[in-house]
Coordinates of C-alpha atoms in Angstrom, one line a residue:
M1 CA 0.0 0.0 0.0
H2 CA 1.1 3.5 -0.7
R3 CA -0.7 6.1 1.4
I4 CA 0.6 9.4 0.1
T5 CA 0.7 13.0 1.3
T6 CA 1.9 15.1 -1.5
L7 CA 2.3 12.4 -4.1
C8 CA 4.7 9.9 -2.6
R9 CA 3.4 7.9 -0.1
Y10 CA -0.5 -18.5 7.8
I11 CA 0.7 -19.4 10.1
I12 CA 3.7 -21.6 9.0
A13 CA 5.2 -23.2 12.1
A14 CA 8.9 -23.5 11.9
T15 CA 11.6 -24.6 14.3
L16 CA 14.5 -22.2 13.8
C17 CA 17.0 -23.7 16.1
C18 CA 20.0 -22.4 14.2
C19 CA 19.3 -18.8 15.1
T20 CA 19.6 -17.0 18.4
A21 CA 17.5 -14.1 19.7
L22 CA 15.2 -14.2 16.8
V23 CA 12.9 -11.2 16.4
S24 CA 9.3 -11.9 17.4
A25 CA 6.1 -9.9 17.3
K26 CA 2.8 -10.2 19.3
D27 CA -0.5 -10.0 17.5
N28 CA -3.7 -10.3 19.5
Y29 CA -6.0 -11.5 16.7
P30 CA -7.8 -14.7 17.8
K31 CA -6.2 -17.1 15.3
N32 CA -7.6 -20.6 15.0
P33 CA -5.0 -23.1 13.8
D34 CA -7.7 -25.8 13.9
I35 CA -9.4 -24.5 10.7
D36 CA -8.2 -23.4 7.4
I37 CA -10.4 -21.6 4.9
V38 CA -9.3 -22.8 1.5
H39 CA -11.8 -21.0 -0.8
Y40 CA -14.5 -18.3 -0.8
V41 CA -17.2 -17.7 -3.4
F42 CA -18.8 -14.3 -3.1
E43 CA -22.0 -13.8 -5.1
L44 CA -23.1 -10.1 -4.8
S45 CA -26.0 -8.2 -6.3
L46 CA -25.5 -4.4 -6.7
T47 CA -28.2 -1.9 -7.7
E48 CA -28.4 1.6 -9.1
Q49 CA -31.3 2.6 -6.8
S50 CA -29.8 1.5 -3.4
D51 CA -26.6 1.2 -1.6
T52 CA -27.7 -2.2 -0.1
I53 CA -25.8 -5.2 -1.3
T54 CA -27.2 -8.7 -1.3
G55 CA -24.7 -11.4 -0.7
K56 CA -24.3 -15.2 -0.8
A57 CA -20.9 -16.3 0.5
T58 CA -19.8 -19.9 0.2
V59 CA -17.0 -20.6 2.6
E60 CA -15.1 -23.9 2.2
I61 CA -13.3 -24.9 5.4
L62 CA -10.7 -27.6 6.0
F63 CA -10.9 -28.8 9.6
R64 CA -7.5 -29.8 11.0
K65 CA -8.7 -31.1 14.4
Q66 CA -11.3 -33.6 15.4
G67 CA -14.3 -32.3 17.4
T68 CA -14.4 -28.6 16.2
A69 CA -18.0 -27.6 16.5
Q70 CA -17.9 -23.8 16.0
V71 CA -16.4 -21.5 13.3
R72 CA -15.6 -17.9 13.8
L73 CA -15.7 -15.3 11.0
D74 CA -15.4 -11.6 11.0
L75 CA -18.5 -9.7 9.7
R76 CA -19.6 -6.2 10.6
S77 CA -22.8 -6.1 12.7
L78 CA -25.7 -3.8 12.0
V79 CA -25.0 -0.4 13.6
E80 CA -27.9 0.7 15.6
A81 CA -26.9 4.2 16.8
G82 CA -24.7 7.1 15.8
S83 CA -23.7 8.5 12.4
M84 CA -23.4 4.9 10.9
R85 CA -26.8 3.9 12.1
G86 CA -28.5 1.4 9.7
K87 CA -25.2 0.4 8.1
G88 CA -23.6 -3.0 8.6
M89 CA -24.5 -6.5 7.5
M90 CA -27.6 -8.6 8.5
V91 CA -27.3 -12.4 8.2
D92 CA -30.4 -14.0 6.8
S93 CA -29.5 -17.7 7.1
I94 CA -26.6 -20.1 7.0
V95 CA -26.8 -23.5 5.3
L96 CA -24.6 -26.6 5.5
K97 CA -25.4 -29.5 3.2
N98 CA -28.8 -28.0 2.4
E99 CA -29.7 -27.9 6.1
P100 CA -29.9 -24.6 8.2
V101 CA -27.3 -24.2 11.0
Q102 CA -27.5 -22.1 14.1
Y103 CA -25.4 -19.0 14.3
R104 CA -24.8 -15.9 16.4
H105 CA -23.8 -12.5 14.9
A106 CA -22.8 -9.8 17.4
N107 CA -20.0 -7.4 18.0
D108 CA -18.7 -7.8 14.4
V109 CA -18.2 -11.5 14.9
L110 CA -20.2 -14.3 13.2
W111 CA -20.2 -17.6 15.2
I112 CA -21.4 -20.6 13.2
N113 CA -22.3 -23.9 14.9
C114 CA -21.6 -27.1 13.1
P115 CA -21.5 -30.9 13.8
P116 CA -18.2 -31.9 15.4
S117 CA -15.6 -32.2 12.7
A118 CA -13.3 -35.1 11.7
V119 CA -9.6 -34.5 11.0
S120 CA -9.1 -33.3 7.4
Q121 CA -12.8 -32.9 6.8
K122 CA -13.9 -30.2 4.3
S123 CA -17.2 -28.4 4.7
A124 CA -18.8 -25.6 2.7
F125 CA -21.0 -23.2 4.6
I126 CA -23.4 -20.9 2.6
I127 CA -24.1 -17.6 4.2
Y128 CA -26.9 -15.4 3.0
Y129 CA -26.8 -11.8 4.1
H130 CA -27.5 -8.2 3.1
G131 CA -26.8 -4.6 4.2
I132 CA -25.2 -1.3 3.5
P133 CA -21.4 -1.4 4.0
A134 CA -20.2 1.1 6.6
T135 CA -16.8 1.1 4.9
G136 CA -14.6 -1.5 3.0
L137 CA -16.8 -1.3 -0.1
H138 CA -17.3 2.4 -1.0
I139 CA -20.5 3.1 -2.9
K140 CA -20.5 6.7 -4.0
P141 CA -20.1 9.0 -7.1
N142 CA -16.7 9.4 -8.7
K143 CA -15.4 12.9 -9.6
F144 CA -17.6 12.9 -12.7
G145 CA -20.8 12.2 -10.7
D146 CA -21.1 8.6 -11.8
K147 CA -22.1 6.0 -9.2
T148 CA -19.3 3.5 -8.5
F149 CA -18.5 0.6 -6.2
F150 CA -14.9 0.2 -5.1
S151 CA -13.3 -1.8 -2.3
D152 CA -10.6 -0.6 0.1
N153 CA -10.0 -3.3 2.7
W154 CA -6.9 -2.1 4.3
P155 CA -6.0 -3.2 7.0
N156 CA -9.0 -5.1 8.4
L157 CA -12.1 -3.6 6.7
T158 CA -13.0 -6.6 4.5
R159 CA -15.4 -7.6 7.3
N160 CA -17.6 -4.6 6.5
W161 CA -19.0 -6.3 3.3
L162 CA -17.7 -9.9 3.3
P163 CA -17.8 -12.7 5.9
V164 CA -14.1 -13.7 6.2
I165 CA -11.2 -14.3 8.5
D166 CA -10.1 -10.7 8.3
H167 CA -6.4 -11.2 9.2
P168 CA -3.4 -11.9 6.9
Y169 CA -2.5 -15.3 8.6
D170 CA -5.3 -17.1 6.7
K171 CA -5.0 -17.1 2.9
A172 CA -7.5 -18.6 0.5
T173 CA -8.5 -18.6 -3.1
C174 CA -11.6 -16.7 -4.1
E175 CA -14.3 -16.0 -6.6
F176 CA -16.5 -12.9 -7.2
I177 CA -19.7 -13.4 -9.1
V178 CA -21.3 -10.0 -9.4
T179 CA -24.7 -9.0 -10.8
A180 CA -24.9 -5.3 -11.6
P181 CA -26.6 -2.9 -14.1
E182 CA -25.4 -3.6 -17.7
R183 CA -23.7 -0.2 -18.1
Y184 CA -21.0 -1.2 -15.5
A185 CA -17.8 -3.2 -16.1
V186 CA -16.6 -5.3 -13.2
V187 CA -13.0 -6.0 -12.3
S188 CA -11.7 -8.3 -9.5
N189 CA -8.8 -10.6 -8.6
G190 CA -7.6 -13.3 -11.0
L191 CA -9.1 -14.2 -14.4
K192 CA -12.5 -13.3 -15.8
L193 CA -14.5 -16.5 -16.5
E194 CA -17.8 -15.0 -17.6
E195 CA -19.5 -11.8 -18.6
S196 CA -23.2 -12.3 -19.6
S197 CA -26.3 -10.2 -20.1
I198 CA -29.0 -11.9 -18.0
G199 CA -32.0 -9.7 -18.8
N200 CA -33.7 -6.8 -17.0
H201 CA -30.7 -4.6 -18.0
L202 CA -28.5 -6.7 -15.7
K203 CA -25.1 -8.3 -16.3
R204 CA -23.4 -11.2 -14.5
T205 CA -19.6 -11.1 -14.2
H206 CA -17.5 -13.9 -12.8
W207 CA -13.8 -13.5 -11.7
K208 CA -11.7 -16.3 -10.1
Q209 CA -8.5 -16.0 -8.2
S210 CA -6.7 -19.4 -8.2
V211 CA -3.8 -18.3 -6.0
P212 CA -4.4 -18.1 -2.2
I213 CA -4.3 -14.5 -0.8
A214 CA -5.1 -12.7 2.4
S215 CA -8.6 -11.2 2.7
W216 CA -7.4 -7.5 2.6
L217 CA -6.2 -8.2 -0.9
Y218 CA -9.6 -9.1 -2.3
V219 CA -10.7 -6.4 -4.7
L220 CA -13.9 -5.3 -6.4
G221 CA -14.3 -2.4 -8.8
V222 CA -17.6 -1.6 -10.5
A223 CA -17.8 1.4 -12.8
E224 CA -18.1 2.7 -16.3
F225 CA -14.6 1.7 -17.3
A226 CA -12.4 2.2 -20.3
V227 CA -10.3 -1.0 -20.5
Q228 CA -7.0 -1.5 -22.3
Y229 CA -5.3 -4.9 -22.7
L230 CA -1.9 -3.3 -22.9
D231 CA 0.6 -6.1 -23.1
T232 CA 1.5 -9.5 -21.7
F233 CA 4.2 -10.7 -19.3
E234 CA 5.1 -14.3 -19.5
G235 CA 1.7 -15.0 -21.1
K236 CA -0.2 -13.0 -18.4
S237 CA -2.3 -10.0 -19.3
I238 CA -1.2 -6.5 -18.4
E239 CA -4.4 -4.3 -18.3
T240 CA -5.5 -0.8 -17.6
W241 CA -8.9 0.1 -16.2
V242 CA -9.8 3.8 -15.9
M243 CA -12.9 6.0 -15.9
R244 CA -14.3 6.3 -19.4
Q245 CA -13.9 10.1 -19.3
E246 CA -10.1 9.8 -18.8
R247 CA -9.4 7.0 -21.3
D248 CA -6.5 8.7 -23.1
S249 CA -4.6 10.1 -20.1
G250 CA -5.3 7.0 -18.1
F251 CA -4.0 4.6 -20.7
Y252 CA -0.9 6.8 -21.1
V253 CA -0.1 7.0 -17.4
F254 CA -0.3 3.3 -16.8
S255 CA 1.5 2.3 -20.0
E256 CA 4.8 2.5 -18.2
P257 CA 6.7 1.1 -16.3
T258 CA 4.5 -2.0 -15.5
K259 CA 6.2 -4.5 -17.7
E260 CA 9.7 -3.4 -16.9
A261 CA 8.9 -3.6 -13.2
L262 CA 7.4 -7.0 -13.6
R263 CA 10.6 -8.2 -15.4
F264 CA 13.0 -6.6 -12.9
F265 CA 11.2 -8.1 -9.8
S266 CA 10.7 -11.5 -11.4
D267 CA 14.4 -11.7 -12.4
Y268 CA 15.7 -10.5 -9.0
I269 CA 13.3 -12.1 -6.6
G270 CA 11.4 -15.0 -8.2
P271 CA 8.3 -15.7 -10.3
F272 CA 5.2 -13.4 -10.4
A273 CA 2.5 -15.3 -8.6
Y274 CA -0.8 -14.1 -10.3
E275 CA -2.8 -14.6 -13.5
K276 CA -2.8 -11.0 -14.6
L277 CA -1.8 -7.5 -13.5
A278 CA -4.4 -4.8 -13.8
N279 CA -3.8 -1.1 -12.9
I280 CA -7.2 0.4 -11.9
Q281 CA -8.3 4.0 -11.3
S282 CA -10.7 4.2 -8.4
N283 CA -12.3 6.6 -5.9
S284 CA -11.8 4.5 -2.8
V285 CA -8.1 5.0 -2.1
S286 CA -6.0 8.1 -1.6
G287 CA -2.8 6.6 -3.0
G288 CA -2.3 3.0 -4.1
M289 CA -3.7 -0.3 -2.8
E290 CA -1.9 -3.4 -3.8
A291 CA -4.8 -5.8 -4.2
A292 CA -3.4 -9.1 -5.7
S293 CA -3.4 -9.0 -9.5
A294 CA -5.6 -5.9 -9.5
I295 CA -4.1 -2.7 -8.1
L296 CA -6.2 0.3 -7.1
Y297 CA -5.0 3.9 -7.5
A298 CA -6.6 7.2 -6.6
Q299 CA -8.8 9.2 -8.9
N300 CA -6.1 11.8 -9.6
S301 CA -3.5 9.2 -10.5
V302 CA -4.1 9.7 -14.2
S303 CA -3.0 13.4 -14.1
L304 CA -0.5 14.0 -16.8
A305 CA 1.0 16.8 -14.7
S306 CA 2.2 14.4 -12.1
V307 CA 2.9 11.3 -14.2
H308 CA 6.5 10.9 -13.0
N309 CA 5.5 10.7 -9.3
W310 CA 2.7 8.3 -10.0
R311 CA 5.0 6.0 -11.8
H312 CA 6.9 5.5 -8.6
V313 CA 3.6 4.6 -6.9
V314 CA 2.9 2.1 -9.6
V315 CA 6.3 0.4 -9.1
H316 CA 5.7 0.4 -5.3
E317 CA 2.4 -1.4 -5.7
I318 CA 3.8 -3.9 -8.2
A319 CA 6.6 -4.7 -5.7
H320 CA 3.8 -5.6 -3.3
Q321 CA 2.7 -8.4 -5.6
W322 CA 5.9 -10.1 -4.3
F323 CA 6.1 -8.8 -0.7
G324 CA 2.8 -8.5 1.1
N325 CA 0.8 -10.4 -1.5
A326 CA 2.7 -13.6 -2.5
V327 CA 4.7 -13.6 0.8
T328 CA 2.4 -12.2 3.4
E329 CA 3.2 -11.2 7.0
A330 CA 1.8 -13.7 9.5
D331 CA 1.1 -10.9 12.0
W332 CA 0.2 -7.2 11.7
D333 CA 3.2 -6.3 13.9
D334 CA 5.4 -7.6 11.1
V335 CA 3.9 -5.4 8.5
W336 CA 7.3 -4.0 7.6
L337 CA 7.8 -7.2 5.7
S338 CA 5.2 -5.8 3.3
E339 CA 5.7 -2.0 3.3
G340 CA 9.4 -1.7 4.1
F341 CA 10.1 -4.3 1.4
A342 CA 7.9 -2.7 -1.3
T343 CA 9.6 0.7 -0.5
Y344 CA 13.1 -0.6 -0.8
F345 CA 12.4 -2.7 -3.9
T346 CA 11.0 0.4 -5.5
D347 CA 14.3 2.1 -4.6
M348 CA 16.1 -0.9 -6.2
F349 CA 14.0 -0.5 -9.3
V350 CA 15.0 3.2 -9.4
E351 CA 18.6 2.1 -9.2
H352 CA 18.1 -0.4 -12.0
A353 CA 16.2 2.1 -14.3
A354 CA 17.6 5.5 -13.5
G355 CA 21.1 4.8 -12.0
K356 CA 23.0 5.1 -8.7
D357 CA 22.5 8.9 -8.2
A358 CA 18.7 8.6 -8.4
F359 CA 18.8 5.6 -6.0
I360 CA 20.9 7.5 -3.4
N361 CA 18.6 10.5 -3.7
S362 CA 15.6 8.3 -2.9
L363 CA 17.4 6.9 0.2
K364 CA 18.3 10.4 1.4
Q365 CA 14.7 11.6 1.1
E366 CA 13.5 8.5 3.0
R367 CA 16.1 9.0 5.7
K368 CA 14.9 12.6 6.1
R369 CA 11.3 11.4 6.6
V370 CA 12.4 8.8 9.1
F371 CA 14.0 11.5 11.3
Q372 CA 11.1 14.0 10.8
H373 CA 8.8 11.3 12.2
H374 CA 11.3 10.4 14.9
K375 CA 11.0 14.0 16.4
S376 CA 7.3 13.4 17.1
F377 CA 7.5 9.7 18.0
P378 CA 11.0 9.1 19.5
A379 CA 10.1 5.7 21.0
Y380 CA 8.7 4.1 17.9
S381 CA 10.0 0.6 16.9
V382 CA 9.4 -1.0 13.5
V383 CA 8.3 -4.4 14.9
H384 CA 5.7 -3.1 17.2
E385 CA 2.7 -3.9 19.4
N386 CA 0.0 -1.3 18.8
L387 CA -2.9 -3.4 17.6
Q388 CA -5.4 -1.7 20.0
D389 CA -5.7 0.8 17.2
M390 CA -5.5 -0.7 13.8
S391 CA -5.1 2.7 12.2
E392 CA -1.6 2.8 13.7
V393 CA -0.4 -0.5 12.1
T394 CA 1.8 1.4 9.6
S395 CA 3.7 4.6 9.9
V396 CA 6.5 6.5 8.1
Q397 CA 8.9 4.2 10.0
T398 CA 7.2 1.0 8.6
Y399 CA 7.8 2.2 5.1
Y400 CA 11.1 4.2 5.2
K401 CA 12.9 2.9 8.2
G402 CA 11.9 -0.6 7.0
A403 CA 13.5 0.2 3.6
W404 CA 16.6 1.6 5.2
I405 CA 17.0 -1.6 7.3
L406 CA 17.1 -3.6 4.1
H407 CA 19.6 -1.2 2.6
M408 CA 21.9 -1.5 5.6
L409 CA 21.5 -5.3 5.6
R410 CA 22.4 -5.4 1.9
N411 CA 25.5 -3.3 2.6
R412 CA 26.5 -5.4 5.6
I413 CA 26.3 -8.9 4.0
G414 CA 27.0 -7.9 0.3
N415 CA 24.9 -7.9 -2.8
S416 CA 25.3 -11.6 -3.6
A417 CA 24.3 -12.9 -0.2
F418 CA 21.5 -10.3 0.0
Q419 CA 19.9 -11.4 -3.3
Q420 CA 20.3 -15.1 -2.4
G421 CA 18.7 -14.6 1.0
I422 CA 15.8 -12.7 -0.7
R423 CA 15.3 -15.4 -3.3
N424 CA 15.4 -18.2 -0.7
Y425 CA 12.9 -16.3 1.5
Y426 CA 10.5 -15.7 -1.3
K427 CA 10.7 -19.3 -2.6
K428 CA 10.2 -20.8 0.8
Y429 CA 7.2 -18.7 1.8
F430 CA 5.7 -18.3 -1.7
N431 CA 1.9 -17.9 -1.5
S432 CA 2.2 -18.4 2.2
N433 CA 3.0 -16.4 5.3
A434 CA 6.3 -15.4 7.1
T435 CA 7.5 -13.6 10.1
T436 CA 10.5 -11.4 10.7
S437 CA 12.2 -14.4 12.4
H438 CA 11.8 -16.4 9.2
F439 CA 13.4 -13.6 7.2
Q440 CA 16.3 -13.3 9.6
Y441 CA 16.9 -17.0 9.4
E442 CA 17.1 -17.0 5.6
M443 CA 19.5 -14.0 5.6
E444 CA 21.7 -15.7 8.2
Q445 CA 21.8 -18.9 6.1
A446 CA 22.7 -16.9 2.9
S447 CA 25.3 -14.8 4.6
G448 CA 26.8 -17.2 7.1
E449 CA 26.5 -14.5 9.8
D450 CA 24.7 -14.2 13.1
L451 CA 22.4 -11.3 12.4
S452 CA 20.5 -11.3 15.7
G453 CA 22.1 -8.1 17.0
F454 CA 21.5 -6.3 13.7
F455 CA 17.8 -7.3 13.6
H456 CA 17.2 -6.5 17.3
Q457 CA 18.7 -3.0 17.3
W458 CA 17.1 -1.8 14.1
L459 CA 13.7 -3.5 14.2
V460 CA 12.9 -3.9 17.9
Q461 CA 15.0 -1.3 19.7
K462 CA 13.1 2.0 20.1
G463 CA 14.3 5.3 18.7
N464 CA 16.9 6.2 16.1
L465 CA 20.6 6.7 15.9
L466 CA 21.9 10.3 16.5
L467 CA 25.6 11.0 16.1
N468 CA 27.6 14.1 17.2
G469 CA 31.2 14.6 16.4
T470 CA 34.1 16.7 15.3
W471 CA 37.3 16.2 13.2
Q472 CA 40.6 18.0 13.1
Y473 CA 43.9 17.6 11.3
A474 CA 47.0 17.2 13.4
S475 CA 49.9 18.4 11.2
R476 CA 52.6 17.3 13.7
T477 CA 51.5 13.7 13.8
K478 CA 50.0 13.7 10.3
E479 CA 46.7 12.3 11.3
I480 CA 43.0 13.1 11.3
I481 CA 41.4 13.0 14.8
V482 CA 37.8 12.0 14.8
T483 CA 35.7 12.3 17.9
L484 CA 32.2 10.7 17.7
Q485 CA 29.5 10.0 20.2
Q486 CA 26.0 8.5 20.1
V487 CA 23.6 11.0 21.7
Q488 CA 20.1 9.5 21.2
P489 CA 18.2 9.2 24.5
T490 CA 17.4 5.5 23.8
E491 CA 19.7 2.5 23.9
A492 CA 23.2 2.4 22.3
Y493 CA 23.8 0.8 18.9
D494 CA 26.7 -1.4 18.0
I495 CA 27.5 -0.1 14.5
P496 CA 30.3 0.4 12.0
V497 CA 30.5 4.0 10.8
E498 CA 32.2 5.0 7.6
I499 CA 34.4 8.1 7.6
G500 CA 35.0 9.6 4.2
I501 CA 38.2 11.7 3.6
F502 CA 38.0 14.1 0.7
N503 CA 41.1 15.6 -0.9
E504 CA 41.3 18.3 -3.5
K505 CA 40.4 17.3 -7.0
Q506 CA 39.3 13.9 -5.8
G507 CA 35.7 13.1 -6.2
I508 CA 35.8 9.7 -4.6
P509 CA 36.6 9.7 -0.9
E510 CA 39.1 7.5 1.0
I511 CA 36.9 5.5 3.3
H512 CA 37.8 4.3 6.8
T513 CA 35.5 2.3 9.0
I514 CA 35.3 2.8 12.7
R515 CA 33.1 1.0 15.2
L516 CA 30.9 2.5 18.0
T517 CA 29.7 0.1 20.7
D518 CA 28.3 2.3 23.4
K519 CA 27.3 5.9 24.1
S520 CA 30.6 7.2 25.4
A521 CA 32.6 9.7 23.3
M522 CA 35.2 7.8 21.3
Q523 CA 38.3 9.2 19.6
F524 CA 39.8 7.7 16.4
H525 CA 43.1 8.5 14.7
I526 CA 43.4 8.1 11.0
P527 CA 46.8 8.5 9.3
A528 CA 46.9 11.3 6.7
G529 CA 49.9 12.7 4.9
R530 CA 48.1 16.0 4.3
Q531 CA 45.2 18.0 5.5
P532 CA 42.0 16.9 3.7
Q533 CA 39.6 19.2 2.0
T534 CA 36.8 17.9 4.2
V535 CA 35.8 14.8 6.2
E536 CA 32.3 13.4 6.2
I537 CA 30.3 10.7 8.1
D538 CA 28.7 8.1 5.9
P539 CA 29.8 9.3 2.4
R540 CA 28.3 6.2 0.7
V541 CA 24.9 6.7 2.3
V542 CA 24.7 3.3 4.1
L543 CA 23.9 4.2 7.7
L544 CA 20.5 5.3 9.0
S545 CA 21.7 8.1 11.3
E546 CA 21.2 11.8 11.9
N547 CA 24.6 13.5 12.1
T548 CA 26.1 16.7 13.5
F549 CA 29.7 16.6 12.4
T550 CA 31.9 19.7 12.2
K551 CA 35.6 20.7 11.8
K552 CA 37.1 21.5 15.1

């Protein structure tokens, strides 16, 4: 996901006995390892006259344990007071094997009673329901005054219009079968299986996603679209869906760099998981939303005046198809595995497409935003525990500090080990879920290093690194004397710091690496036959720190 201000914006159980002090997160969602939802079929009826949706959801469940007699799903209850009064979903009935079953729907949870299960039993529950979505599915006019229907499920809003396990740990395949007025086109995840006129000025459209995804990645867009089948990538369709009034500009904006990004990420990381890639203009998101195989972008995304900035958003959302979508965080506290990765792999695409200088400029801008956020939230940590308020699941740090952590890791272990670790991680957890501990393990295996200290201090330790220091040239002893101290109010870091010595008419600095291990002032002596033009901290831009460094 790319929430922008100006225009930037599972469980797999594993025993990882080879690592020490692995990073762990805590997520308080009531997971149920005894059941696995393997497939959903959502049949929805939408009308021009009303915002009420009528739904039939078939939920296919694999029971992993004998004797399970109740299933829990998330579904927003009818709101009976306040500004949202009258919105929410009403369950009409639930059927199992053509027989009604008992259920209880309260406090946004749907409890379904069922006969005690056998191990490996599969059951398909059919849920009939209706209501006006409070959010999650936005039913409203677009900027041209045309009524549209667009999803925005992030982070846990799918429950407002679909009965699901509304958490990334459970991934399932899905189908959307939508009945809507004939003038609308319908787009969703996966491949379109059917589009038929069924009389009474209605049309039936059927989409099927055959790759398991988390529920927040389910997507629905219903509008008067202009549609372009732009290209293919490895036999998979690259498509553009924009409002009919902005056909020309929309087709142009999304024509690049989709295929180039797909190729770069596929070559560097591993195979693209999905049946198509559609870029979709919508009025439900403010930036980009990385729904699997069908990405949503804000209404103003097709502006020719800002096409360059939006192309960076497009690359970010395409990067999510690998990280966040194909490999999904098992817990919300590990969301940096999605947002930090998509941000850094966007930077890496910039490096690939525009060169080293553009790459470094992106990193500098991201570092600046990390420290701007740090001034207001000095005790924030990337792997966090703030799920009492789901609106705080992501922050500037999740995106930009997460990206910087990957950048520092790449610099520490080298390009070859970094890519190998990324490829191993992606292959192992492809179309499944992972944790920060799993990622740490794969990077340790690829590099042969114990990275527990690195992961702890950058991901779990609160705050950011602040450095104060001076340098001077001692002509008598022909050396540069560097004094450096960590001055952040939080814990000390154990870090290498690069010192760049610049001499006249020499664009490339001579680099010396020193190490800080605590918060005491430390002095370093660097031999130098002559006085340098200047001395800098971190000339290669490989350390996430805010520095005050002057000549003494």
